[in-house]
Short mmCIF file of C-alpha atoms in Angstrom, two decimals:
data_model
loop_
_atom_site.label_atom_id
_atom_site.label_comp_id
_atom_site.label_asym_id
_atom_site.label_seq_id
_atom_site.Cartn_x
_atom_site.Cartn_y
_atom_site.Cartn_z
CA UNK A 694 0.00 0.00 0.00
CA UNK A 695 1.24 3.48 -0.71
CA UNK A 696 0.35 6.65 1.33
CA UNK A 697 -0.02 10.06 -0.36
CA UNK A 698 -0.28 13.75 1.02
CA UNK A 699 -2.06 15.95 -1.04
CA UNK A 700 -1.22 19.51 0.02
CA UNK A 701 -3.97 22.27 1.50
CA UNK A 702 -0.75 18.32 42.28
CA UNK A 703 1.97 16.31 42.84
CA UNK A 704 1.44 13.52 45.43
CA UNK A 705 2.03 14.41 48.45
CA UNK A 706 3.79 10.75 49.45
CA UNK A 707 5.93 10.83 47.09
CA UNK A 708 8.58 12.43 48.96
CA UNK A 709 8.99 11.22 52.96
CA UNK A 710 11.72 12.62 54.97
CA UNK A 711 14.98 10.37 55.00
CA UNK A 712 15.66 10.40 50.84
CA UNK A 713 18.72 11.10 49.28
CA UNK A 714 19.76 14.36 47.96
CA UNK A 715 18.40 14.09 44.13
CA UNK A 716 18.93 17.00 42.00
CA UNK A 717 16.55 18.30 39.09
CA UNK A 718 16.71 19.49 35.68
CA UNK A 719 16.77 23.06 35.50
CA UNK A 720 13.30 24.65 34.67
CA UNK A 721 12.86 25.46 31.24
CA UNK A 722 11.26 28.84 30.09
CA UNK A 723 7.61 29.27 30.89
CA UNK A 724 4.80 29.97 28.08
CA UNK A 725 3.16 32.83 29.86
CA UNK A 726 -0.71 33.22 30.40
CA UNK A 727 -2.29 34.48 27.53
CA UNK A 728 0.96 34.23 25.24
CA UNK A 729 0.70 33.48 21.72
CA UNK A 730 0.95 29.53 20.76
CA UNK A 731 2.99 27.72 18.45
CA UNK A 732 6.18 30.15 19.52
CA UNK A 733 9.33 28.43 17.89
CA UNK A 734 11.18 26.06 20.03
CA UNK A 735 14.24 27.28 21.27
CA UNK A 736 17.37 24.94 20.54
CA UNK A 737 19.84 23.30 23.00
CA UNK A 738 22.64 25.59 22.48
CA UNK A 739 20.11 28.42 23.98
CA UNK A 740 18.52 26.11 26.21
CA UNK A 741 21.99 25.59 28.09
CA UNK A 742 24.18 22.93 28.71
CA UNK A 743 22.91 21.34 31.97
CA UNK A 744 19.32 20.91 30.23
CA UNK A 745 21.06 19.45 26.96
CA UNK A 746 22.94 17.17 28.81
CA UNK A 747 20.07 15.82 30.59
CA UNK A 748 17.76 15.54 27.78
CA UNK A 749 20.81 13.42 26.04
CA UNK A 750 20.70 11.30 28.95
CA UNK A 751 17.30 10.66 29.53
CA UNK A 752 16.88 9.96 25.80
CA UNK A 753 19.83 7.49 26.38
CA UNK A 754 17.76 5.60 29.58
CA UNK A 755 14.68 5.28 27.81
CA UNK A 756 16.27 3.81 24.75
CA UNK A 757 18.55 1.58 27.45
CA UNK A 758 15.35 0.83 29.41
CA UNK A 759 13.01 -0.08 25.63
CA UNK A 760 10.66 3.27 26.64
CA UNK A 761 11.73 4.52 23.43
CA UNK A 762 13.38 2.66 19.97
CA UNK A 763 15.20 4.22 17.55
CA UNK A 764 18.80 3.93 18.32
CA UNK A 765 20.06 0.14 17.82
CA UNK A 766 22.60 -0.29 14.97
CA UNK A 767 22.28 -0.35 12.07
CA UNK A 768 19.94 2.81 12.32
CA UNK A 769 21.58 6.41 13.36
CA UNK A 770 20.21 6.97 16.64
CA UNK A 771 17.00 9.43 16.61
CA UNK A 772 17.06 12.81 17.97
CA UNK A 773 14.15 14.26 20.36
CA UNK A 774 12.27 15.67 17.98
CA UNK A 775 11.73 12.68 15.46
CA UNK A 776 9.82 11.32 19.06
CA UNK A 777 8.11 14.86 19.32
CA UNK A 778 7.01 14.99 15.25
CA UNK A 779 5.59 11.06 15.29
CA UNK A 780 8.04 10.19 13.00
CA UNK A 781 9.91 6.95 14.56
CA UNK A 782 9.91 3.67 15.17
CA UNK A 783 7.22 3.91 17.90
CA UNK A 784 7.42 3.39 21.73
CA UNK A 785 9.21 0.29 23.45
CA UNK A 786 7.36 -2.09 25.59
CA UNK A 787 8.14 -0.02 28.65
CA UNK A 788 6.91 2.93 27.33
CA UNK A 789 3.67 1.60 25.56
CA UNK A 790 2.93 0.65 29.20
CA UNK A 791 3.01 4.25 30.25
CA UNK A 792 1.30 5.64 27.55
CA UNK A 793 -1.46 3.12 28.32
CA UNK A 794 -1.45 3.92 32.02
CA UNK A 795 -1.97 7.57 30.99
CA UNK A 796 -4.48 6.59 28.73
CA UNK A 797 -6.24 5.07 31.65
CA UNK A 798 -6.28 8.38 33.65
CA UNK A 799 -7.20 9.76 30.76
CA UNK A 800 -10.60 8.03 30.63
CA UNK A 801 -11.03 7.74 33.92
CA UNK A 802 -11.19 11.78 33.74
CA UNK A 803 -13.48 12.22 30.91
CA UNK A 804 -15.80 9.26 32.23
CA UNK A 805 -16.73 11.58 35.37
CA UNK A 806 -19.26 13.21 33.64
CA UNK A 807 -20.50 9.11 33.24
CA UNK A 808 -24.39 10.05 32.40
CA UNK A 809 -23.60 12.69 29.33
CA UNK A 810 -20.46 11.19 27.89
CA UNK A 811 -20.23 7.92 26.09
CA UNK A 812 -17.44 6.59 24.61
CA UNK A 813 -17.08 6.04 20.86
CA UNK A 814 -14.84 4.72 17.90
CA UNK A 815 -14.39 4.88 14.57
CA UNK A 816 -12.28 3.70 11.56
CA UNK A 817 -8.58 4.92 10.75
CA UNK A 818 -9.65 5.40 7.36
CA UNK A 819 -12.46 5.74 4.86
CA UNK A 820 -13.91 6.31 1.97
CA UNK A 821 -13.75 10.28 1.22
CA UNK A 822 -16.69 12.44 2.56
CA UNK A 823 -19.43 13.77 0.18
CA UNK A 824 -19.20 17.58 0.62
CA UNK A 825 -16.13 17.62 2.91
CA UNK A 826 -14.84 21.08 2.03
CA UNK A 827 -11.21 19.42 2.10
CA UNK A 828 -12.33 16.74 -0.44
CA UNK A 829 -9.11 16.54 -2.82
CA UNK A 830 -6.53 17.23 -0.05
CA UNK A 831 -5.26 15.46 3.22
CA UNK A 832 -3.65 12.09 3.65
CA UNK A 833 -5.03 9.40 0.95
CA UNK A 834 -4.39 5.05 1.27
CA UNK A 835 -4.24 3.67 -2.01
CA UNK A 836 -2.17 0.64 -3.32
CA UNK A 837 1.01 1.27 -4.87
CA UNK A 838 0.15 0.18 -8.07
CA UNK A 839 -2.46 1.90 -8.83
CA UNK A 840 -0.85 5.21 -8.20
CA UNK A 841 1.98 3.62 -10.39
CA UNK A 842 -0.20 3.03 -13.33
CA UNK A 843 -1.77 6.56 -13.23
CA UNK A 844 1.31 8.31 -12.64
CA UNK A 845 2.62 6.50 -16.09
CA UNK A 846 -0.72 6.96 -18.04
CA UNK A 847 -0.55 10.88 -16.87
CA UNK A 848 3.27 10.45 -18.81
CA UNK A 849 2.74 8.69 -21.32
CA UNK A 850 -1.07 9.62 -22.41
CA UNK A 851 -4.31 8.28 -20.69
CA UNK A 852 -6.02 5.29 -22.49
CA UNK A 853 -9.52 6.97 -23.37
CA UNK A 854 -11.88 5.72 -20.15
CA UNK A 855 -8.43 5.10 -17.80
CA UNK A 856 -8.72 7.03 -14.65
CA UNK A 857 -6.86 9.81 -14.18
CA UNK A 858 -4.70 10.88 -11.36
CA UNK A 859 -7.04 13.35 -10.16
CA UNK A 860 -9.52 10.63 -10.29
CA UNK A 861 -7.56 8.22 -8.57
CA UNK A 862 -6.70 10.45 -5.97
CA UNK A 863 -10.56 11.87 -5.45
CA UNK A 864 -11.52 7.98 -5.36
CA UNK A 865 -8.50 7.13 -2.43
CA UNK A 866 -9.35 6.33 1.20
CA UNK A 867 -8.74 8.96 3.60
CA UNK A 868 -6.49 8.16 6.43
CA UNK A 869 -7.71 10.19 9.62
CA UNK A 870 -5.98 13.20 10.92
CA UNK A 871 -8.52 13.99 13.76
CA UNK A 872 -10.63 11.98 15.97
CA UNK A 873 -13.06 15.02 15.76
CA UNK A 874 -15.30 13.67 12.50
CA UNK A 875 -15.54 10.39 13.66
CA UNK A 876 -17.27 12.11 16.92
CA UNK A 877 -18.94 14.15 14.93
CA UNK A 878 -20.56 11.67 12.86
CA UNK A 879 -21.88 10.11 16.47
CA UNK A 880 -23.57 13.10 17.76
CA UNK A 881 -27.38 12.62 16.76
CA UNK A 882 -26.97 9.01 18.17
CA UNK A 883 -25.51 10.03 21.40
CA UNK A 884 -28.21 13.07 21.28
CA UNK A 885 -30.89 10.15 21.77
CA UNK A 886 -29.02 8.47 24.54
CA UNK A 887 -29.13 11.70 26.67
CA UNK A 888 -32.98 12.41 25.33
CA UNK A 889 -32.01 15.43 23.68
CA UNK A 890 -30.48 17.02 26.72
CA UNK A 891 -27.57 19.45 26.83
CA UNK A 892 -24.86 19.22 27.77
CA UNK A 893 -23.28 15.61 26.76
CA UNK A 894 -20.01 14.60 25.11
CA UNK A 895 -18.29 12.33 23.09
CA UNK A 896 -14.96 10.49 24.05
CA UNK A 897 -12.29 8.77 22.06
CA UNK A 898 -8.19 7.92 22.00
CA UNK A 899 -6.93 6.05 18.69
CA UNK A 900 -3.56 7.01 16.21
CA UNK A 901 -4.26 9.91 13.81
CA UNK A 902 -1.78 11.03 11.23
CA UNK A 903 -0.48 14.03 9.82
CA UNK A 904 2.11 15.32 7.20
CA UNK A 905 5.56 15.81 8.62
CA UNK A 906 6.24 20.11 8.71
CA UNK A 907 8.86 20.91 5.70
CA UNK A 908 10.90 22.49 7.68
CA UNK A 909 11.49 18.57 9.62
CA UNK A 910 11.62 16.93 6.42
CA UNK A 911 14.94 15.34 5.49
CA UNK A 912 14.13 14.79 1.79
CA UNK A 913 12.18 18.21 0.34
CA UNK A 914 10.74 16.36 -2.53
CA UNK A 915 9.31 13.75 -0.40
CA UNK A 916 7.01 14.49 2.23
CA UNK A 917 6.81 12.00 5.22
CA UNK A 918 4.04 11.08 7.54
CA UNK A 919 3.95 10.86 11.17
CA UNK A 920 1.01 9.63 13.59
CA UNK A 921 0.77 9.98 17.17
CA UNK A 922 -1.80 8.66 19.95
CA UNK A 923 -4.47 10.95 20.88
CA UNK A 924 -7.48 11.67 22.92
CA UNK A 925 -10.81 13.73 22.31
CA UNK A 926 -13.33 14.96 24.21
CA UNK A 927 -16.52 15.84 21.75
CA UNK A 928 -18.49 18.67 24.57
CA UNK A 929 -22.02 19.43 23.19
CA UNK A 930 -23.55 22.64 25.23
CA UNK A 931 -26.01 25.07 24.87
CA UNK A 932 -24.43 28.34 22.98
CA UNK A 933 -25.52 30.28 26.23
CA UNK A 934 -23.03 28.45 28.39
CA UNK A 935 -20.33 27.53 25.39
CA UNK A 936 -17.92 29.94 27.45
CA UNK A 937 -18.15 28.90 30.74
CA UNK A 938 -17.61 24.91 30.25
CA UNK A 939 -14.31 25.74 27.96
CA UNK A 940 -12.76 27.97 31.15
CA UNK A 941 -14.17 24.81 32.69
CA UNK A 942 -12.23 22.25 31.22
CA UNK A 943 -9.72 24.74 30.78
CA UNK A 944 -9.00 24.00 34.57
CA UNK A 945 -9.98 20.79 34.59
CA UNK A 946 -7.51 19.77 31.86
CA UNK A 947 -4.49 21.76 33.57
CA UNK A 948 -5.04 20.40 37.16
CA UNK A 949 -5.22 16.48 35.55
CA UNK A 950 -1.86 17.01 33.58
CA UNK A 951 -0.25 18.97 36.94
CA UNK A 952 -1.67 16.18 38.88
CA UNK A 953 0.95 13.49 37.72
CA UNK A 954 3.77 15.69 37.73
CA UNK A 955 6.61 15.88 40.01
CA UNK A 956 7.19 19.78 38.87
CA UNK A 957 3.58 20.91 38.21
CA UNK A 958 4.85 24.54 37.02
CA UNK A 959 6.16 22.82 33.96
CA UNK A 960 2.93 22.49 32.53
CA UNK A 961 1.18 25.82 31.52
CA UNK A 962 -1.31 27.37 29.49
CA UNK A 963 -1.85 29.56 26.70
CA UNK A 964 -4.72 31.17 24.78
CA UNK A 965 -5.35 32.00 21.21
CA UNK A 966 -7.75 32.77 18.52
CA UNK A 967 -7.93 30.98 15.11
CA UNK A 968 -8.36 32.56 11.47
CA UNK A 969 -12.43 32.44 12.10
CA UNK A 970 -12.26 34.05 15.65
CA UNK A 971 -12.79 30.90 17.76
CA UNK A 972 -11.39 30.98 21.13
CA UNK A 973 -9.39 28.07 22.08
CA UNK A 974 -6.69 27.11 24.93
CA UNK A 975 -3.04 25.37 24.13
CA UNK A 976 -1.85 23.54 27.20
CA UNK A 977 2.03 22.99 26.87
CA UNK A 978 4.69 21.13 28.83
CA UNK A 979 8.58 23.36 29.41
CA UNK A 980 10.62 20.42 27.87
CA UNK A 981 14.64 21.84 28.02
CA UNK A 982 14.96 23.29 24.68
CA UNK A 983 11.25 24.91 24.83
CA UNK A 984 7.55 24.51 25.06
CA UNK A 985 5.45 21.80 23.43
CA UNK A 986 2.00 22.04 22.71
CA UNK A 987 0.35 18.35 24.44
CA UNK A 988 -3.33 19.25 24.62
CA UNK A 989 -5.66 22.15 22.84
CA UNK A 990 -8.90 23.22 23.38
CA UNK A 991 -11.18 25.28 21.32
CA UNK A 992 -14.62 26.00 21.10
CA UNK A 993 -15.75 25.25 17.67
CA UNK A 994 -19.03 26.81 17.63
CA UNK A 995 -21.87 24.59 15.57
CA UNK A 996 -20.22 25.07 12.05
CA UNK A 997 -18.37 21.92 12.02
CA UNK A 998 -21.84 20.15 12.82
CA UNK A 999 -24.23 21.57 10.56
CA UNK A 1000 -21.59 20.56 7.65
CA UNK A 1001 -21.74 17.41 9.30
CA UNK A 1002 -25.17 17.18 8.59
CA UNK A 1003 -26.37 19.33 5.57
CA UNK A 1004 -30.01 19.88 5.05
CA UNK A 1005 -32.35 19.22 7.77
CA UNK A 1006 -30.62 20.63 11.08
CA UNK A 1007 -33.48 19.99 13.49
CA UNK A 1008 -32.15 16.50 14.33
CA UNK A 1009 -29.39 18.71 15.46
CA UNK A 1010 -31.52 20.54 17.83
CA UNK A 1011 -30.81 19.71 21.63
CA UNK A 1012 -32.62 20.69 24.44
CA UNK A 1013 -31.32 23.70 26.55
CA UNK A 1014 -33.97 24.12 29.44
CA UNK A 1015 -37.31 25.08 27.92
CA UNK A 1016 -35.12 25.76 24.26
CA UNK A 1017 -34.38 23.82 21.59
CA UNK A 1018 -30.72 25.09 20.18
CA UNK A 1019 -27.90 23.84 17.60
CA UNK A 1020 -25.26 22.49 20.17
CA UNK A 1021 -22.04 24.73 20.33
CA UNK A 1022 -18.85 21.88 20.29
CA UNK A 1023 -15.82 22.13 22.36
CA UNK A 1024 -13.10 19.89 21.22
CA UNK A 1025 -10.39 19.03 23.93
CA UNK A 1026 -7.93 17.07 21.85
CA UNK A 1027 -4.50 15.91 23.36
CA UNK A 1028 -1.17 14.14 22.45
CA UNK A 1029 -0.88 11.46 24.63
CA UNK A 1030 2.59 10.19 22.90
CA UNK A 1031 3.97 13.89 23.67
CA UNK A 1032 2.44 13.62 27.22
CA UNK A 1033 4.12 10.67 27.85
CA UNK A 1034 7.44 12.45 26.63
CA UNK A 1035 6.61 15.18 28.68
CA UNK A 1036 6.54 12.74 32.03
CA UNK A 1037 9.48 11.01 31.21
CA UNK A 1038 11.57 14.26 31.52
CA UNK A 1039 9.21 15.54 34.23
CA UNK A 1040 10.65 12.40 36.08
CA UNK A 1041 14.20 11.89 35.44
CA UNK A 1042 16.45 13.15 38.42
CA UNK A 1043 19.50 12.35 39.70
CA UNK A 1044 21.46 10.96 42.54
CA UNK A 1045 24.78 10.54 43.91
CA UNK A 1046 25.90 7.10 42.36
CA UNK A 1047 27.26 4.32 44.94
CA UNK A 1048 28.77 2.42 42.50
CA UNK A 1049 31.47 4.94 41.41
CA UNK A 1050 32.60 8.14 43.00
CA UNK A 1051 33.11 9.96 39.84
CA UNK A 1052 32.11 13.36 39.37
CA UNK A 1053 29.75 12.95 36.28
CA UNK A 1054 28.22 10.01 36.75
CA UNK A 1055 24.55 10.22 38.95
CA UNK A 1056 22.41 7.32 39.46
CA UNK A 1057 19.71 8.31 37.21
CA UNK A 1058 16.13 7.56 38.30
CA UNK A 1059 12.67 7.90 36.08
CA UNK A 1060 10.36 8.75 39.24
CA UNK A 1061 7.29 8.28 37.62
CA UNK A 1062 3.60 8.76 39.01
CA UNK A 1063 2.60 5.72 40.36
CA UNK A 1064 -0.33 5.26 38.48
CA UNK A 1065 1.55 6.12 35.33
CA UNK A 1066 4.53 3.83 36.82
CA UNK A 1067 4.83 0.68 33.73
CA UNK A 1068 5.79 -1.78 36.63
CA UNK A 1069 5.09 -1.51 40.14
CA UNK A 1070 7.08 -4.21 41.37
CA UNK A 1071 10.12 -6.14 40.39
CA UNK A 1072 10.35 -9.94 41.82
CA UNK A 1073 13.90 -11.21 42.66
CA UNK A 1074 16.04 -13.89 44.41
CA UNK A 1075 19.16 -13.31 46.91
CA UNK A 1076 20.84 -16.11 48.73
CA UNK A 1077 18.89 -19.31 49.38
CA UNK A 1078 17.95 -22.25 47.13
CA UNK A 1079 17.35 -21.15 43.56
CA UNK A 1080 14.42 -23.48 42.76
CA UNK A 1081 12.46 -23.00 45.76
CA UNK A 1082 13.07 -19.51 45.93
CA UNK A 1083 12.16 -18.95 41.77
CA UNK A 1084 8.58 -21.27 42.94
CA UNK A 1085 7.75 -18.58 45.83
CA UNK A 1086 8.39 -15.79 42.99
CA UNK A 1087 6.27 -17.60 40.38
CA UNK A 1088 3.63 -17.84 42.63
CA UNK A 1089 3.59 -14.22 43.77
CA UNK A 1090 3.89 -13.14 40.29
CA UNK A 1091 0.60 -14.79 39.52
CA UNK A 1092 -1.30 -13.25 42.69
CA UNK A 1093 0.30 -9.88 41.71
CA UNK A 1094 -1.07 -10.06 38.06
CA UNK A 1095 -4.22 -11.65 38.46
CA UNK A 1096 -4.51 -8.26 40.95
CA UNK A 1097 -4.06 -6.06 37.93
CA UNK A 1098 -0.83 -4.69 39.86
CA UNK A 1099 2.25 -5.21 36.77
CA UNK A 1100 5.37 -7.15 37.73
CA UNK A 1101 8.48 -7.09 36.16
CA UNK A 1102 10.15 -11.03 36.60
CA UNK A 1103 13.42 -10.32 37.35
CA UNK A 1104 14.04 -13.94 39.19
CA UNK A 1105 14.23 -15.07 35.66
CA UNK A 1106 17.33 -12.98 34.78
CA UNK A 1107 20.22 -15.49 34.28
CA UNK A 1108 23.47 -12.74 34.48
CA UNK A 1109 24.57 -12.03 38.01
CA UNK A 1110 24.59 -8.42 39.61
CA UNK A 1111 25.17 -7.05 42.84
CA UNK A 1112 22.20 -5.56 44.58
CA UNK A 1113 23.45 -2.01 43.73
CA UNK A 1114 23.48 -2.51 39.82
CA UNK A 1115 19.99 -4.48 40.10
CA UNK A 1116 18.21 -1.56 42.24
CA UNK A 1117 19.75 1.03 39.63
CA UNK A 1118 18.90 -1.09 36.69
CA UNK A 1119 14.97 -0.81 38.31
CA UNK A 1120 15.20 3.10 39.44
CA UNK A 1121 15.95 3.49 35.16
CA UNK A 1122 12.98 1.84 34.59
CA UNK A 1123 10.81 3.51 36.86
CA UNK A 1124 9.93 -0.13 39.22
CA UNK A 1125 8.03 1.67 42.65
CA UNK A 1126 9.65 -1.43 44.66
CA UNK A 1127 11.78 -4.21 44.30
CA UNK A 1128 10.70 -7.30 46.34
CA UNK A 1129 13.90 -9.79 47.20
CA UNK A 1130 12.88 -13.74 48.26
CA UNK A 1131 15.34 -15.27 50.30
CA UNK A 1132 15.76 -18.13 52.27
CA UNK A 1133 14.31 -16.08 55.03
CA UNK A 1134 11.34 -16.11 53.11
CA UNK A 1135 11.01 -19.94 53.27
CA UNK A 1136 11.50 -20.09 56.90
CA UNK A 1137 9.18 -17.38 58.27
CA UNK A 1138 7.23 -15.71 55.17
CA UNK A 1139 9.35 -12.53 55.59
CA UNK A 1140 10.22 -10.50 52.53
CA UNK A 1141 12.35 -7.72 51.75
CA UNK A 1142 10.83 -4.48 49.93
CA UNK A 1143 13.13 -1.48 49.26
CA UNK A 1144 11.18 1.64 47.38
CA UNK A 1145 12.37 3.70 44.45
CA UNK A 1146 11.50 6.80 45.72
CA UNK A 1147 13.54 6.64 49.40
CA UNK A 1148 15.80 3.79 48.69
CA UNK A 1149 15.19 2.45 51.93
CA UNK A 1150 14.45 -1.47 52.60
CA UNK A 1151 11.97 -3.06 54.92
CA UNK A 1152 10.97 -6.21 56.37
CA UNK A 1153 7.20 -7.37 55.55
CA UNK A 1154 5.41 -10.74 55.60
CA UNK A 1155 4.54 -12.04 52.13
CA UNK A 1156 0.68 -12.28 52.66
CA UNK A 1157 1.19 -8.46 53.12
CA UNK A 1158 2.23 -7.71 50.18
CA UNK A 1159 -0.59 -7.55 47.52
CA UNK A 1160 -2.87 -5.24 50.15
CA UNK A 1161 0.07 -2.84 50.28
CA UNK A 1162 1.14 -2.13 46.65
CA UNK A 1163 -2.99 -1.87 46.21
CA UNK A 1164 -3.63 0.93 48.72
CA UNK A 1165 -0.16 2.16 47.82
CA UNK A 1166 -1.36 3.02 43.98
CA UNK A 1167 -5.02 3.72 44.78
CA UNK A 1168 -3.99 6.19 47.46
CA UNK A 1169 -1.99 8.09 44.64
CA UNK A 1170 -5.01 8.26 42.78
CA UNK A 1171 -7.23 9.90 44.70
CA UNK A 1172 -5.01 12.40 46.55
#
């Protein structure tokens, strides 16, 4: 198949008293309220060398740690903003676990609302839209050889009755590049579901794609595609109150992406107005070389749903108190890929290594939220038999799982290491605790459990165990 473009509050547990000295990234530069979006990013050389260096080594850990791919040989290793663009080999298993944990929060926040919002889904791609005003342009999925033999009638002379390019192209599948008209296309059913009552909404996360910016391209005659994960939130309302629910989720939005964050003040807003006068919202993380837009929100108005739905617009017509009124839509569409770039650096900090006492080298730890967290516990041996011990692991492992909390097996691992390398191999990939088995464990049930975030070990019966991580994460949750 060929693809053508045509062209038109931080947890407050997180941080007891007794942890080592860690030491942050510096804070990037802030987008200030009411500054214009889309400002240029700044580079590293301007960003300075502290905040280059650690984005270097963070983008070293998560390839390391299989958060990110893109650098094994024989490939030249990728640079930020191939991740950034959605133009890469995608996310490693690590971090297609965190991207699905924040997809998780992510529905769990626009379910709240559980009587007026459903969610919805909809095809990647599909046959072109009668009347779409962008009919003839966008992303088109055609096979190869049909573009092949149009390309060489349009060259050579068309056959009288061959298709011609224009044809084929008009003809082509279109491959999505919003979520938005597959929610739109929903909105009379969901209307019924509610009984005609305003407000409601429309939810949905899938991949969209989009054309890569020129100025990223490596190859100006050929333009390349990226895609990236995203979210939508469809809101219908009453035009009376349009206003009021986007400063709404306005909030809303902010506090849920400060809520995961171990620097909060990272993430900041920004408000603009588009070509047509529609008021909208960019929310946008500080990564080190500048600001990156991970969620907007605009208030459409009802033009994109009466084009929608040409002709009769009174099965448009919702019911606003004793009124019937065309629904105004607010569209709260985020990058979830970018978000979960933008919590990977929120996360990274660094400690005084106790394997070496070189200058430059930190223990580097990814202190992610625990409910974003990919694993939240690592199983492994110490001294003791190895088959007994590896039995009491595989048997944990399956009470763990079957408990929805995810466990990385590390009792499997073959290679020696001392307990130092093992807890900073875990810290890189983000593991909230790291249980050992020993032979103590055989005698009286005791196990040992040392936490990422304060390094420091404890004793606690194995029965414990599964009640703990539980609260442990839930608690998180809800503070």
């Amino acid at each position: 198949m060929a693809l053508c473009c045509r062209p038109g509050g931080r947890w407050g547990g997180r941080a007891p008293l007794g942890r080592p000295a860690l030491r942050r990234r510096p804070p990037a530069g802030r987008v200030a309220e009411g500054a214009e979006a889309g400002s240029p990013a700044r580079p590293y050389a301007v960003a300075g060398g502290d905040e280059a260096a650690s984005a270097e080594e963070l983008l070293e850990v998560c390839r390391r740690r299989h958060f990110l791919r893109g650098g094994a040989e024989p490939r030249p290793a990728l640079p930020w903003r191939a991740y950034l663009s959605g133009c890469h080999p995608g996310f490693g298993p690590l971090g297609v676990a965190l991207r699905g944990n924040l997809a998780a929060q992510w529905w769990d926040s626009a379910l709240a609302f559980r009587e007026q919002v459903f969610a919805v889904d909809a095809p990647l791609h599909g046959p072109p839209a009668a009347g779409d005003r962008r009919a003839g342009q966008g992303l088109r999925l055609l096979h190869s050889e049909t573009l092949r033999e149009a390309l060489r009638d349009r060259g050579c002379g068309r056959e009288p009755g061959g298709p011609s390019l224009e044809e084929v192209l008009g003809t082509a599948g279109t491959l999505r590049e919003s979520l938005l008209p597959g929610a739109l296309a929903q909105y009379v059913s969901c209307l019924e579901l509610v009984n005609k009552r305003l407000p409601c909404g429309l939810a949905q996360t899938g991949v969209c794609f989009h054309s890569i910016p020129e100025s990223e391209q490596h190859n100006k005659n050929l333009g390349r595609i990226g895609e990236r994960t995203t979210s939508l939130l469809a809101w219908f309302s009453s035009p009376r109150t349009a206003g009021q629910w986007l400063d709404y989720w306005l909030r809303q939005r902010l506090q849920w992406w400060r809520k995961f964050a171990v620097g909060p003040s990272d993430f900041s807003s920004s408000d603009f107005q588009d070509e047509e006068g529609r008021r909208g919202f960019n929310l946008h993380y500080s990564f080190p070389w500048g600001t990156e837009t991970i969620e907007t929100l605009k208030n459409l108005g009802d033009t994109e749903l009466l084009q929608m739905y040409p002709g009769d617009s009174s099965k448009l017509l919702g019911r606003d108190g004793r009124k019937n009124v065309i629904p105004h839509v607010l569209s709260v569409s985020g990058n979830l890929d970018r978000g979960a770039l933008a919590y990977l650096f929120d996360s990274l900090q660094l400690a005084e290594n106790p394997l070496t006492k070189k200058k430059n080298s930190q223990r580097k730890v990814l202190k992610l939220h625990p409910c974003l967290a990919p694993l939240k516990v690592a199983l492994d041996v110490g001294k003791g038999p190895t088959t007994e011990l590896r039995q009491v692991c595989q048997g944990l492992f399956n009470e763990l799982s079957e408990n929805r909390i995810s466990v990385w097996p590390g009792y499997l691992e073959t290679v020696q290491v001392s307990l130092e390398q093992l807890y900073a191999k875990y810290d890189e990939m983000s593991v909230l605790f790291t249980v050992l088995i020993t032979d103590a464990t055989l005698e009286n049930g005791v196990v040992q459990l040392r936490s990422r975030d304060t390094t420091m070990k404890e004793m606690m019966h194995i029965s414990r165990l599964k009640d703990f991580l539980t609260k442990y994460v839930t608690s998180a949750k809800n503070v």
